[in-house]
XYZ file of C-alpha atoms in Angstrom:
616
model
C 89.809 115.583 -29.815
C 91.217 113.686 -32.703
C 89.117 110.341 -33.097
C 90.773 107.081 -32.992
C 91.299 105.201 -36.250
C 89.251 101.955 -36.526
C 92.282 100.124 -36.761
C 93.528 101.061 -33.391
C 90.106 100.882 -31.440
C 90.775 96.924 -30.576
C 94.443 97.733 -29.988
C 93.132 100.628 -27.385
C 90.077 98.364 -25.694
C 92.873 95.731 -24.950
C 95.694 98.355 -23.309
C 92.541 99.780 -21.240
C 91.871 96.324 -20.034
C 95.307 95.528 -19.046
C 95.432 99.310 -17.065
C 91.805 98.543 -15.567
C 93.685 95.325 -14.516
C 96.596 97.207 -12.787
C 94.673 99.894 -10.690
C 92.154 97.025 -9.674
C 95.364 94.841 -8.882
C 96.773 98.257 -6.885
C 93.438 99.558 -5.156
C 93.092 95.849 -3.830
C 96.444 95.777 -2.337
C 96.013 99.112 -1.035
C 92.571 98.497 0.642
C 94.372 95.058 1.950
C 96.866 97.269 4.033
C 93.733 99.902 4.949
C 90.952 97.269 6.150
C 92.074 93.870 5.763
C 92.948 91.267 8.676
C 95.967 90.353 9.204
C 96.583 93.992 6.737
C 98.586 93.617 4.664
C 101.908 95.982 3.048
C 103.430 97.420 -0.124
C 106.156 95.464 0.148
C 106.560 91.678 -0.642
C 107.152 89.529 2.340
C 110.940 88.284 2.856
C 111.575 84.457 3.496
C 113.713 82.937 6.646
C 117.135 83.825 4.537
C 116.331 87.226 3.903
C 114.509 88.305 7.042
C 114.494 85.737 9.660
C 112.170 84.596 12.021
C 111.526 82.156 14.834
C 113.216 78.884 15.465
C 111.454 76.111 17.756
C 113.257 72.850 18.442
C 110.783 70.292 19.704
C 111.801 66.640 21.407
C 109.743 63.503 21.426
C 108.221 62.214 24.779
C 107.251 59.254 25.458
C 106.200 56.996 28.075
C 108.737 54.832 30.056
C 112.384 54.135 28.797
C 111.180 53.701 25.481
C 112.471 55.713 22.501
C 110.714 57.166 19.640
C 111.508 55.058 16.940
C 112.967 56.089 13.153
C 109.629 55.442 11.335
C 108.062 57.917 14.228
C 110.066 60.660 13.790
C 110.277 61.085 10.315
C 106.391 60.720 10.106
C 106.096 63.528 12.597
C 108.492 65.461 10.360
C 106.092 64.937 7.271
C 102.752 65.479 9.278
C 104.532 68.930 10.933
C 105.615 70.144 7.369
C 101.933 69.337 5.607
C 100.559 71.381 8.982
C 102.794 74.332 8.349
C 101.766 74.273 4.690
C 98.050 74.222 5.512
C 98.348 76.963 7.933
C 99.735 79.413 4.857
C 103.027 79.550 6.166
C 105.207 79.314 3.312
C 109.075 79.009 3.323
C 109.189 77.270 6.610
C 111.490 74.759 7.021
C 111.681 71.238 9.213
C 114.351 69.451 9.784
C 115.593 66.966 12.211
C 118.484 68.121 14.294
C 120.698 65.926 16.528
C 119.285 62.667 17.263
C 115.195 62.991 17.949
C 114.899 66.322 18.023
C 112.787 68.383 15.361
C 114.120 71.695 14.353
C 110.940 74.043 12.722
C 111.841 77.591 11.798
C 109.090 79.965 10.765
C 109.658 83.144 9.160
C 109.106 86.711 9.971
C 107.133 86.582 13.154
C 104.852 83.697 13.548
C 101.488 84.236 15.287
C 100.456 83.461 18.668
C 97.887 80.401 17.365
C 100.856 79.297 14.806
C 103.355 79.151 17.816
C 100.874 77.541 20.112
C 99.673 74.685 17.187
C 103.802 73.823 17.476
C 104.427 73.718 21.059
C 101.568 70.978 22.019
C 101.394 67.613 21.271
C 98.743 67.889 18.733
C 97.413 64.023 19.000
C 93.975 63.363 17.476
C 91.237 61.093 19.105
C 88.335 60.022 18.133
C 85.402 59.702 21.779
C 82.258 58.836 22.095
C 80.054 61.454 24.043
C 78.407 59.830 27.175
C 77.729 64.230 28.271
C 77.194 67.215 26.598
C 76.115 70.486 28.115
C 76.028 73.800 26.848
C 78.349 76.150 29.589
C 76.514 78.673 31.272
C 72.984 79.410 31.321
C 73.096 82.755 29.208
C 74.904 80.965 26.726
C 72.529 79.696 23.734
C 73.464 76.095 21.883
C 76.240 76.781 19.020
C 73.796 76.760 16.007
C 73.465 73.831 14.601
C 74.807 70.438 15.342
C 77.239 69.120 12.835
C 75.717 65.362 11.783
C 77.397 62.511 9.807
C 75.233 61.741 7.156
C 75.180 58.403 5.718
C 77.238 58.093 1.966
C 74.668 58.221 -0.969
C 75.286 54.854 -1.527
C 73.899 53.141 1.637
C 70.468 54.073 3.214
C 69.909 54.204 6.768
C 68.585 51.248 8.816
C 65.874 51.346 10.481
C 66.659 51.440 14.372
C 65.457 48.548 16.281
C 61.725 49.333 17.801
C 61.637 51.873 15.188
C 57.337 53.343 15.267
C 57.731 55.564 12.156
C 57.071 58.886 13.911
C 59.874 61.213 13.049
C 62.212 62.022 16.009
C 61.898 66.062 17.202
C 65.374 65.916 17.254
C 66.193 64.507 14.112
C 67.898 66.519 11.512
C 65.681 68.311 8.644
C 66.351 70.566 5.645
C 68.290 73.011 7.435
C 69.548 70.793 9.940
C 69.563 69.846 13.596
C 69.383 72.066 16.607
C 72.094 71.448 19.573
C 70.529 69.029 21.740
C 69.637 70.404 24.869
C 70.831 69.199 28.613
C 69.105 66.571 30.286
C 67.354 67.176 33.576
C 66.196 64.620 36.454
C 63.080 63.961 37.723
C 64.620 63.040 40.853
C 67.315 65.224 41.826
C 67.751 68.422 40.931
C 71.203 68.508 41.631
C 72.033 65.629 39.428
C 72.417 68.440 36.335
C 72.906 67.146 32.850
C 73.022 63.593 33.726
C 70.755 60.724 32.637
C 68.146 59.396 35.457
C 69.426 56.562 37.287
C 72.784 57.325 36.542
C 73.359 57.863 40.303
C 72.355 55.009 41.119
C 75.534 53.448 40.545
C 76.503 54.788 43.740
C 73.841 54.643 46.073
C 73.632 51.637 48.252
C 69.864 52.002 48.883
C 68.865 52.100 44.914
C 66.083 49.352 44.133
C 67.410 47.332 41.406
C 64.875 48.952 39.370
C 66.649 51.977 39.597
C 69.787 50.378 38.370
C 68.323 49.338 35.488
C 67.569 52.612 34.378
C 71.166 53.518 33.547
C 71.322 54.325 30.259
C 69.345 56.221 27.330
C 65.396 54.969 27.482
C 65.030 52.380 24.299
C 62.025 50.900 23.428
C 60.722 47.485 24.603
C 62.555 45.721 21.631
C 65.808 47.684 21.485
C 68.733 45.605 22.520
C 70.396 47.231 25.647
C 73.915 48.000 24.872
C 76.650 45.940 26.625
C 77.630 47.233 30.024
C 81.134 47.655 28.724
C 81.180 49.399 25.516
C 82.586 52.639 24.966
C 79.340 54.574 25.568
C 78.397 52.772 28.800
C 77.108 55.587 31.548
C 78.759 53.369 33.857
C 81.574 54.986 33.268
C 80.898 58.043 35.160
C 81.967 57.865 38.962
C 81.028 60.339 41.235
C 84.628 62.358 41.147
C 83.940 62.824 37.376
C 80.576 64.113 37.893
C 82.060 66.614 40.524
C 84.746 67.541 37.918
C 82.091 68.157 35.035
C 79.760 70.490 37.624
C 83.237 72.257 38.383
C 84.360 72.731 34.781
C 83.986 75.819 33.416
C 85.284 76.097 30.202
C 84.421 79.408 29.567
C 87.741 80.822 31.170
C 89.794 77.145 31.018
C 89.438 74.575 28.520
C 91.839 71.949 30.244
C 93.610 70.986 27.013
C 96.478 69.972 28.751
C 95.036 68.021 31.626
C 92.803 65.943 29.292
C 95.702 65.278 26.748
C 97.841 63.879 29.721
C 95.099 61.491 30.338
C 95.071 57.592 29.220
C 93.082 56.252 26.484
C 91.404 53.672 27.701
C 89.491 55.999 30.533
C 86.869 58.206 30.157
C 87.731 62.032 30.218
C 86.214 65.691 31.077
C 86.797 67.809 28.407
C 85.496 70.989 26.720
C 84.579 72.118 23.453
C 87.299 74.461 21.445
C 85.452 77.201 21.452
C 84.525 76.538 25.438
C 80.861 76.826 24.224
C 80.375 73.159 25.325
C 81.637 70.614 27.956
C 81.379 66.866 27.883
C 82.104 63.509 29.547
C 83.737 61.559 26.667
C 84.410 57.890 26.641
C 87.754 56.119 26.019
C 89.778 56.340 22.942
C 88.103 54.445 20.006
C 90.427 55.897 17.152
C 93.266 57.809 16.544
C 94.259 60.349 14.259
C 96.515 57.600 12.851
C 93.260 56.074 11.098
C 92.615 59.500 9.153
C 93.190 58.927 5.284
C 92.161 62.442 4.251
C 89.810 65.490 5.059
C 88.875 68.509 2.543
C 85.913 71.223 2.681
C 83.987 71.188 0.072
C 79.948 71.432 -1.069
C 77.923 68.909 -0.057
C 76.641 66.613 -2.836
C 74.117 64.492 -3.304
C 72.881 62.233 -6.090
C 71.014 65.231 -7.323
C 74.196 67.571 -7.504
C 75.201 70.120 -5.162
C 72.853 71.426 -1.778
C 75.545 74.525 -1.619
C 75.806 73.446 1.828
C 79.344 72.847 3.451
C 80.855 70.274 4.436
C 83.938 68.324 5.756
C 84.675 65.078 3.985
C 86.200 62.396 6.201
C 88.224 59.675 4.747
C 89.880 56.719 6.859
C 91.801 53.532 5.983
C 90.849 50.363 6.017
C 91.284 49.563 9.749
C 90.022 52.681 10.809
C 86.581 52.523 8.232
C 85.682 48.614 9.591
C 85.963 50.208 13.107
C 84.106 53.624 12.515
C 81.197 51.349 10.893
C 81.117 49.157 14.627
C 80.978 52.586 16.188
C 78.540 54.331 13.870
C 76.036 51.148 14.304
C 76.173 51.442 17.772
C 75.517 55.370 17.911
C 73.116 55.176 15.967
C 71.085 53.173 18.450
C 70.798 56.011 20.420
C 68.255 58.782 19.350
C 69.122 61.677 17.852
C 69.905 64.555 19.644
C 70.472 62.526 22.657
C 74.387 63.118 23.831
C 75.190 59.261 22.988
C 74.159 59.686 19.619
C 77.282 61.731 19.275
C 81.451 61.261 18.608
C 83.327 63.814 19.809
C 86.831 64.457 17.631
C 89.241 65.600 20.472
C 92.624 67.694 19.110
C 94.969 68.462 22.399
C 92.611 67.889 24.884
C 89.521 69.583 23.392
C 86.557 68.518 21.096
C 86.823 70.296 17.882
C 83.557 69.350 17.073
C 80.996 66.308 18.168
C 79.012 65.743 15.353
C 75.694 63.122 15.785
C 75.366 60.305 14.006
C 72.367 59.861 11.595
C 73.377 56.643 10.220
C 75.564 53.386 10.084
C 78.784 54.494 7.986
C 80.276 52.057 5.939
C 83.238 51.568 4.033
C 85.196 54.730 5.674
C 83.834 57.901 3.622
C 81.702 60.047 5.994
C 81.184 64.037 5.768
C 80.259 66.304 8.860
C 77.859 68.710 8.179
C 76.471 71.673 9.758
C 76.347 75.677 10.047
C 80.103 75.986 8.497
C 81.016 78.679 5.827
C 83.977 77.454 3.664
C 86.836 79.037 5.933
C 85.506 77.545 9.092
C 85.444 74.061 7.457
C 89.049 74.408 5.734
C 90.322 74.934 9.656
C 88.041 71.727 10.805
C 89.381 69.695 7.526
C 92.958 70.801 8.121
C 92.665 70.505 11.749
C 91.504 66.473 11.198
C 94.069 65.912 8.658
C 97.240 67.338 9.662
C 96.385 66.890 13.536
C 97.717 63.473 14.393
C 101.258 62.880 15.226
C 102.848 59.660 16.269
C 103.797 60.981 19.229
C 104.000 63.485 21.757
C 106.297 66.456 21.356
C 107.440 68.914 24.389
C 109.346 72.488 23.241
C 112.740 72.296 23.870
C 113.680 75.779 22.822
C 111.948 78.508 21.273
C 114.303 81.496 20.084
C 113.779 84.795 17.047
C 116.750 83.437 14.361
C 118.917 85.773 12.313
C 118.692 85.609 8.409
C 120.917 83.566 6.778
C 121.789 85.849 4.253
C 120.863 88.914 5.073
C 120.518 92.345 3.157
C 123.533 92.174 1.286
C 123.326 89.338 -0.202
C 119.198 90.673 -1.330
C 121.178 93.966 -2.486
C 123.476 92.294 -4.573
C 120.713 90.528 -6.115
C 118.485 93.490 -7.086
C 122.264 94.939 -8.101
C 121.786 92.446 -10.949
C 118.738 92.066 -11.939
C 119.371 96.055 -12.822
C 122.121 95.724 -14.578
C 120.376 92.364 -16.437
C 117.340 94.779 -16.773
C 120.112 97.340 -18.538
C 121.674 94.750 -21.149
C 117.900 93.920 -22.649
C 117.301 97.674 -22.268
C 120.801 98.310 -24.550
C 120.383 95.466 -26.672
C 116.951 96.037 -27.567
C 117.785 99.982 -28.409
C 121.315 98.719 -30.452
C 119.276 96.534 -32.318
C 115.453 97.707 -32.971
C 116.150 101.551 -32.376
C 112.582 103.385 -31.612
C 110.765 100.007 -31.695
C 112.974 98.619 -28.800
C 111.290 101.489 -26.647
C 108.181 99.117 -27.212
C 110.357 96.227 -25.200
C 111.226 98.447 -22.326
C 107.717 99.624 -21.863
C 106.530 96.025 -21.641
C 109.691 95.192 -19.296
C 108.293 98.032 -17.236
C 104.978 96.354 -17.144
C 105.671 93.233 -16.670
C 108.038 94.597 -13.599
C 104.971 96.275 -12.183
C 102.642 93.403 -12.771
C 105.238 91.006 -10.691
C 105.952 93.558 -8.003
C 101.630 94.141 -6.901
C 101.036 90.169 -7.724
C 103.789 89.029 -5.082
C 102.906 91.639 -2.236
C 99.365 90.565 -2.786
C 100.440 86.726 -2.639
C 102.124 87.298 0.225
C 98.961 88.851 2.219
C 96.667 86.014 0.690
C 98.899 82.897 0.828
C 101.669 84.308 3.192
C 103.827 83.275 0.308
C 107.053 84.860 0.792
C 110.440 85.961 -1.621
C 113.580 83.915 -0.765
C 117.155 84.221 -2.726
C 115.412 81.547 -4.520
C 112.756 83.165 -5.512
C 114.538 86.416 -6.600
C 116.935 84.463 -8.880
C 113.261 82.819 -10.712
C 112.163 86.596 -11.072
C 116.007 87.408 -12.872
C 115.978 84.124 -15.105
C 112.399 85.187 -15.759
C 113.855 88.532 -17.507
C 115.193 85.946 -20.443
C 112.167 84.437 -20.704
C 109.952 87.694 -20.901
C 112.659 89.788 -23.915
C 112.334 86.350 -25.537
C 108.597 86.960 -26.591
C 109.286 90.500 -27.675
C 112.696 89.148 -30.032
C 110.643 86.620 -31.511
C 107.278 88.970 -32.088
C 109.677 91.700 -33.493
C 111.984 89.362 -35.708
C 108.950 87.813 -36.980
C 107.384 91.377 -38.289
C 110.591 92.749 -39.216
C 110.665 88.931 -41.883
C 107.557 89.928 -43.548
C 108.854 93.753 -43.840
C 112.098 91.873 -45.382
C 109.300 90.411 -47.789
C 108.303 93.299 -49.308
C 104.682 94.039 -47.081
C 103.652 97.276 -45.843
C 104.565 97.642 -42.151
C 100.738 97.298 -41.031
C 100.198 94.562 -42.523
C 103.594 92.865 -41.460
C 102.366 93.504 -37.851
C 99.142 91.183 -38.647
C 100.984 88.427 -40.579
C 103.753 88.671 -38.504
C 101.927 88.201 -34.898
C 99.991 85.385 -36.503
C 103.143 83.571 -37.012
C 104.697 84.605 -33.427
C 101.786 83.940 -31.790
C 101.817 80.268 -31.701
C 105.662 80.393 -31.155
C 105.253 82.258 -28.034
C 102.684 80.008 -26.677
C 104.559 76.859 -27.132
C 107.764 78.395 -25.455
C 105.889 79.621 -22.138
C 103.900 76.483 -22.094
C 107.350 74.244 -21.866
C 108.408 76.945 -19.278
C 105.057 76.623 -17.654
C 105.752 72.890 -17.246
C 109.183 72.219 -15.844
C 108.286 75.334 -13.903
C 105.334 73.072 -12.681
C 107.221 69.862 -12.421
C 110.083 71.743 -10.127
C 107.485 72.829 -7.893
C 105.647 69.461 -6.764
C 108.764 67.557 -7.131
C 111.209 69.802 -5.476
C 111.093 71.530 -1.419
C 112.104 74.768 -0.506
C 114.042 77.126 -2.393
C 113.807 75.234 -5.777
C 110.329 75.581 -5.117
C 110.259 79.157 -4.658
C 112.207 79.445 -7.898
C 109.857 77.954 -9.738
C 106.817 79.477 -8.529
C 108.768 82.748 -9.344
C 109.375 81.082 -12.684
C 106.173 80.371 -13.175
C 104.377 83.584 -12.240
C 106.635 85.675 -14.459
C 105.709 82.928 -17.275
C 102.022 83.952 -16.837
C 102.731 87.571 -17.084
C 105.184 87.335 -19.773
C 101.451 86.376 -21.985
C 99.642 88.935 -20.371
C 102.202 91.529 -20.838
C 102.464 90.426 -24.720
C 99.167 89.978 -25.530
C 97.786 93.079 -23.537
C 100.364 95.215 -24.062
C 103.125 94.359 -26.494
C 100.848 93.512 -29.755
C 98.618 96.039 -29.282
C 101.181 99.104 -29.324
C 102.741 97.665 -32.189
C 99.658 97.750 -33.971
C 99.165 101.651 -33.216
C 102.897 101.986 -34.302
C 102.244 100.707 -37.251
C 99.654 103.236 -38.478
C 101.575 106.012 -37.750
C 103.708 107.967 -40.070
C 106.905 107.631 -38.050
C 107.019 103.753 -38.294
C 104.381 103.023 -41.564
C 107.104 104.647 -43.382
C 109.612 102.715 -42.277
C 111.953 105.669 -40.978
C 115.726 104.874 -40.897
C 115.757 105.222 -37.071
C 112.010 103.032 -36.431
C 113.924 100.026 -36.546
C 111.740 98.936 -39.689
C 113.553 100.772 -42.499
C 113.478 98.038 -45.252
C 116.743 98.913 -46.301
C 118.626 98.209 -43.692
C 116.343 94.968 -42.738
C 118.160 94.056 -46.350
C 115.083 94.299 -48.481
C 115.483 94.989 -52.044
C 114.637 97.891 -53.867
C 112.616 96.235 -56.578
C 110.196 94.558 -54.359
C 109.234 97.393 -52.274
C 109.440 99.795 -55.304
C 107.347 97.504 -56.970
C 104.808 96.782 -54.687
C 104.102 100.610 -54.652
C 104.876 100.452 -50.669
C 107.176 103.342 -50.425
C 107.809 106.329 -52.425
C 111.854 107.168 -52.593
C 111.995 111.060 -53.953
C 113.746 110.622 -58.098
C 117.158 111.016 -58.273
C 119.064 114.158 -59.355
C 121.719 113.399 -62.448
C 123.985 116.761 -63.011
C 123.445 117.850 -66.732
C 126.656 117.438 -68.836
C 128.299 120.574 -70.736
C 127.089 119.604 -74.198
C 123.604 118.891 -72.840
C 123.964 122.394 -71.437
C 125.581 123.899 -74.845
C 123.163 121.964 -76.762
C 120.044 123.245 -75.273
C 118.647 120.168 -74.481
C 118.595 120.909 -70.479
């Protein structure tokens, strides 16, 4: 085997890279479609104008004659379109049809869950917990409870009666177990309910027994009013007979408990149907929610590498979280007052504890999440609160727009777009154009496995849009390789051997290149957060193909020039390598003189007397 040259060894690391980068890019997409869930397919996905997909048209209700106002509907509008966005659904579209009505189409074929998110009302709520109980008795506590822990910048009170001996429910390093159901001492029957709390209804209760509604507080702790939020005197004897009944194990009730009024306390179970509660009234609404991201948690020491769910509210909805916080946190920990339930359609997402008074709106929920589980909660809190309540008017599969002639007629030219570089590039570089079409080819392949892999990941999907980006993109991409090869072919013109033109003249290119994909990198950019729906997909397409276009030149196109130019083919600049000095218009004298080529001398034909005089 014929070693390489130490010329080409870089040049040969840096193609091997780029192929190592291609099979890895392949054998992921493949194992994708193999093992992965949802799997995922060779092909890139198709958008609502190329494949269609599934219309819903939603209508407003609400309550009496009213009407759902301007402001209402076009808020819903933005919250539905963030939602959809969230979820990974890309291409979708909202719009507002007719009057009220809300048009969302989905393409391809939506899931159950993404279906089901659109066709309930989606309203957030914020509860306090008067009940919690785990459903079942095979069924163990959830792991651990999610807690609000108080912002580094404020430190805990300490609770009235407070005797300095740490809580057993309290949380600690690795945080709190699920508190556990509370029994009587008097009745067996009375379940998960605090003692006395039957007393309410019995006429023949001492008024001792009445005044044992409620969590036990020390001597000195301030009863709280009888009619706050987390009052036990909330609970009448029908909604104790509901909770017993309740299993949410097979029904979770979503609807019934959406349906219900805010001011009255409510049955409801957890998401999951893990956990069932007796929540109090409404105390705030999803309206109040600022912003929610996952993230690590982080502490004035860095990062724990625990998860969490940051919380932000506004200012109306902070000033009232830090009333409710203050008076949850009079309750002890891991008692089911100490806890506020977040209720999306009817059921408690989660019901975190409260471990602190929370002040000036920032709070983060914490518990056994991993990163995915906490995007949903996050997502879930932020994009879960509509203005109003929505009922599906119709739900029916849509045709595409376009359609597969229109997607034909595309690919038709980006072929024959493909086939003008292809011609050009041989008219006017010869051999070294088959360098361009190589890196065409590459930078084809590249595009093709990154968008079928997008659209697995991100559900990111190729509209007429987006195919146009990918044809503009061929431009962009033989732009590189004219100015690379026009650059090499000046310092040829200059008299320098061919391998060291390739040097001199990439140093020169280089920085060309980069400035020209970094302006195409930025109004690509700027089209994208400024623009919706297909002018974004064109410039994500853009985009992409900008990134590749380096790859593909620094990877690919560079390094084969660089073998090229040790070879005899090329270093010699033959007539048809596209680097013949002569017809680049270099003169003869330079080259000659320089010592850079070596032209065979030329044959003069002797004359007759030179013949007849013996001097040949």
């Amino acid at each position: 085997m014929r070693a390489i040259k130490p010329r080409n060894r870089t040049a040969v690391r840096t193609i091997a890279a780029l192929a190592a980068i291609v099979v890895l890019l392949f054998g992921g997409l493949a194992a994708a479609t193999q093992w992965a869930n949802p799997k995922a397919q060779f092909t890139p996905l198709l958008g609502l104008d190329l494949a269609g997909g599934r219309q819903i048209v939603i209508e407003p209700v609400v309550t009496g004659s009213a009407e759902a106002s301007e402001e209402q509907v076009q808020q819903a509008i933005d919250i539905i379109r963030r939602r959809i966005d969230g979820s990974g659904t890309a291409e979708a579209e909202v719009s507002r049809l007719g009057g009220d009505n809300i048009a969302v189409a989905i393409p391809g074929n939506p899931s159950a869950a993404q279906l089901d998110a659109l066709s309930r009302s989606s309203q957030l709520s914020f509860r306090s917990v008067l009940v919690a109980q785990p459903v079942g008795l095979d069924i163990e506590p959830p792991g651990e409870t999610p807690f609000l822990p108080l912002p580094d910048s404020f430190e805990p009170p300490e609770p009235p009666g407070d005797t300095g001996v740490e809580d057993p429910g309290a949380p600690d390093d690795t945080g709190v177990e699920e508190p556990a159901p509370q029994e009587s001492d008097q009745d067996v029957d009375n379940g998960p309910f605090p003692e006395g709390l039957r007393a309410q209804d019995d006429a023949e209760q001492t008024d001792d027994a009445e005044q044992t509604t409620g969590p036990p507080a020390p001597e000195d702790e301030p009863t709280p009013d009888a009619q706050n939020p987390s009052d036990l005197a909330q609970i009448t004897p029908e909604m104790q007979e509901q909770f017993t009944a309740l299993d949410c194990s097979t029904d979770t009730e979503g609807d019934r408990v959406a349906a219900e009024p805010n001011d009255v306390a409510v049955v409801a179970c957890a998401t999951d149907g893990t956990e069932k509660y007796i929540l109090g009234p409404v105390e705030l609404t999803g309206a109040s929610v600022a912003d929610a991201r996952a993230g690590l948690e982080s502490t004035q020491g860095g990062t724990t590498g625990r998860v969490e769910v940051s919380l932000e509210l506004d200012d109306e909805g902070g000033t009232k979280f830090a009333e409710i916080s203050s008076r949850l946190f009079q309750y002890p920990q891991g008692e089911a007052q100490n806890r506020f339930a977040i209720v999306l359609d009817g059921t408690a997402i989660t019901a975190p504890g409260i471990n602190g008074v929370i002040s000036g709106g920032q709070a983060s929920i914490t518990g056994n999440f991993t990163m995915e589980t906490a995007e949903v909660l996050a997502n879930q809190i932020k994009f879960g609160a509509l203005p109003i309540s929505f009922a599906v008017q119709t739900s029916e599969q849509i045709s595409p727009t376009l359609g597969g002639e229109q997607l034909r007629l595309g690919i038709i030219a980006g072929v024959v777009g493909l086939l003008l570089v292809f011609g050009y590039s041989l008219a006017q570089y010869r051999a070294l154009g088959l360098v361009t079409i190589g890196s065409l080819a590459v930078a084809a392949i590249l595009a093709y496995v990154s968008v079928s892999l997008l659209g697995w990941a991100t559900n990111f999907r190729l509209t007429m849009a987006g195919v146009t980006g990918l044809i503009v993109a061929i431009g962009i991409t033989a732009d590189s390789f004219i100015v690379y090869f026009e650059r090499v072919r000046d310092e040829v013109r200059s008299g320098r051997p061919l391998r060291y033109a390739v040097d001199t003249g990439w140093a020169r290119a280089r920085r060309t290149i980069l400035i020209s994909d970094a302006v195409n990198l930025i109004a690509a950019g700027v089209l994208f957060w400024l623009s919706e729906s297909s002018v974004k997909a064109f410039a994500f397409t853009l985009g992409m193909i900008t990134i590749i276009d380096l790859i593909v030149i620094f990877m690919f196109t560079h390094p084969v020039v660089s073998i090229l130019a040790n070879t005899k083919f090329f270093g010699q600049g033959h007539k048809w390598s596209g680097m013949d000095p002569e017809r680049l218009g270099a003169k003869r004298s330079t080259y000659l003189g320089r010592g850079q080529f070596t032209l065979p001398p030329v044959k003069v034909k002797p004359t007759r007397a030179e013949i007849e005089g013996g001097t040949v």
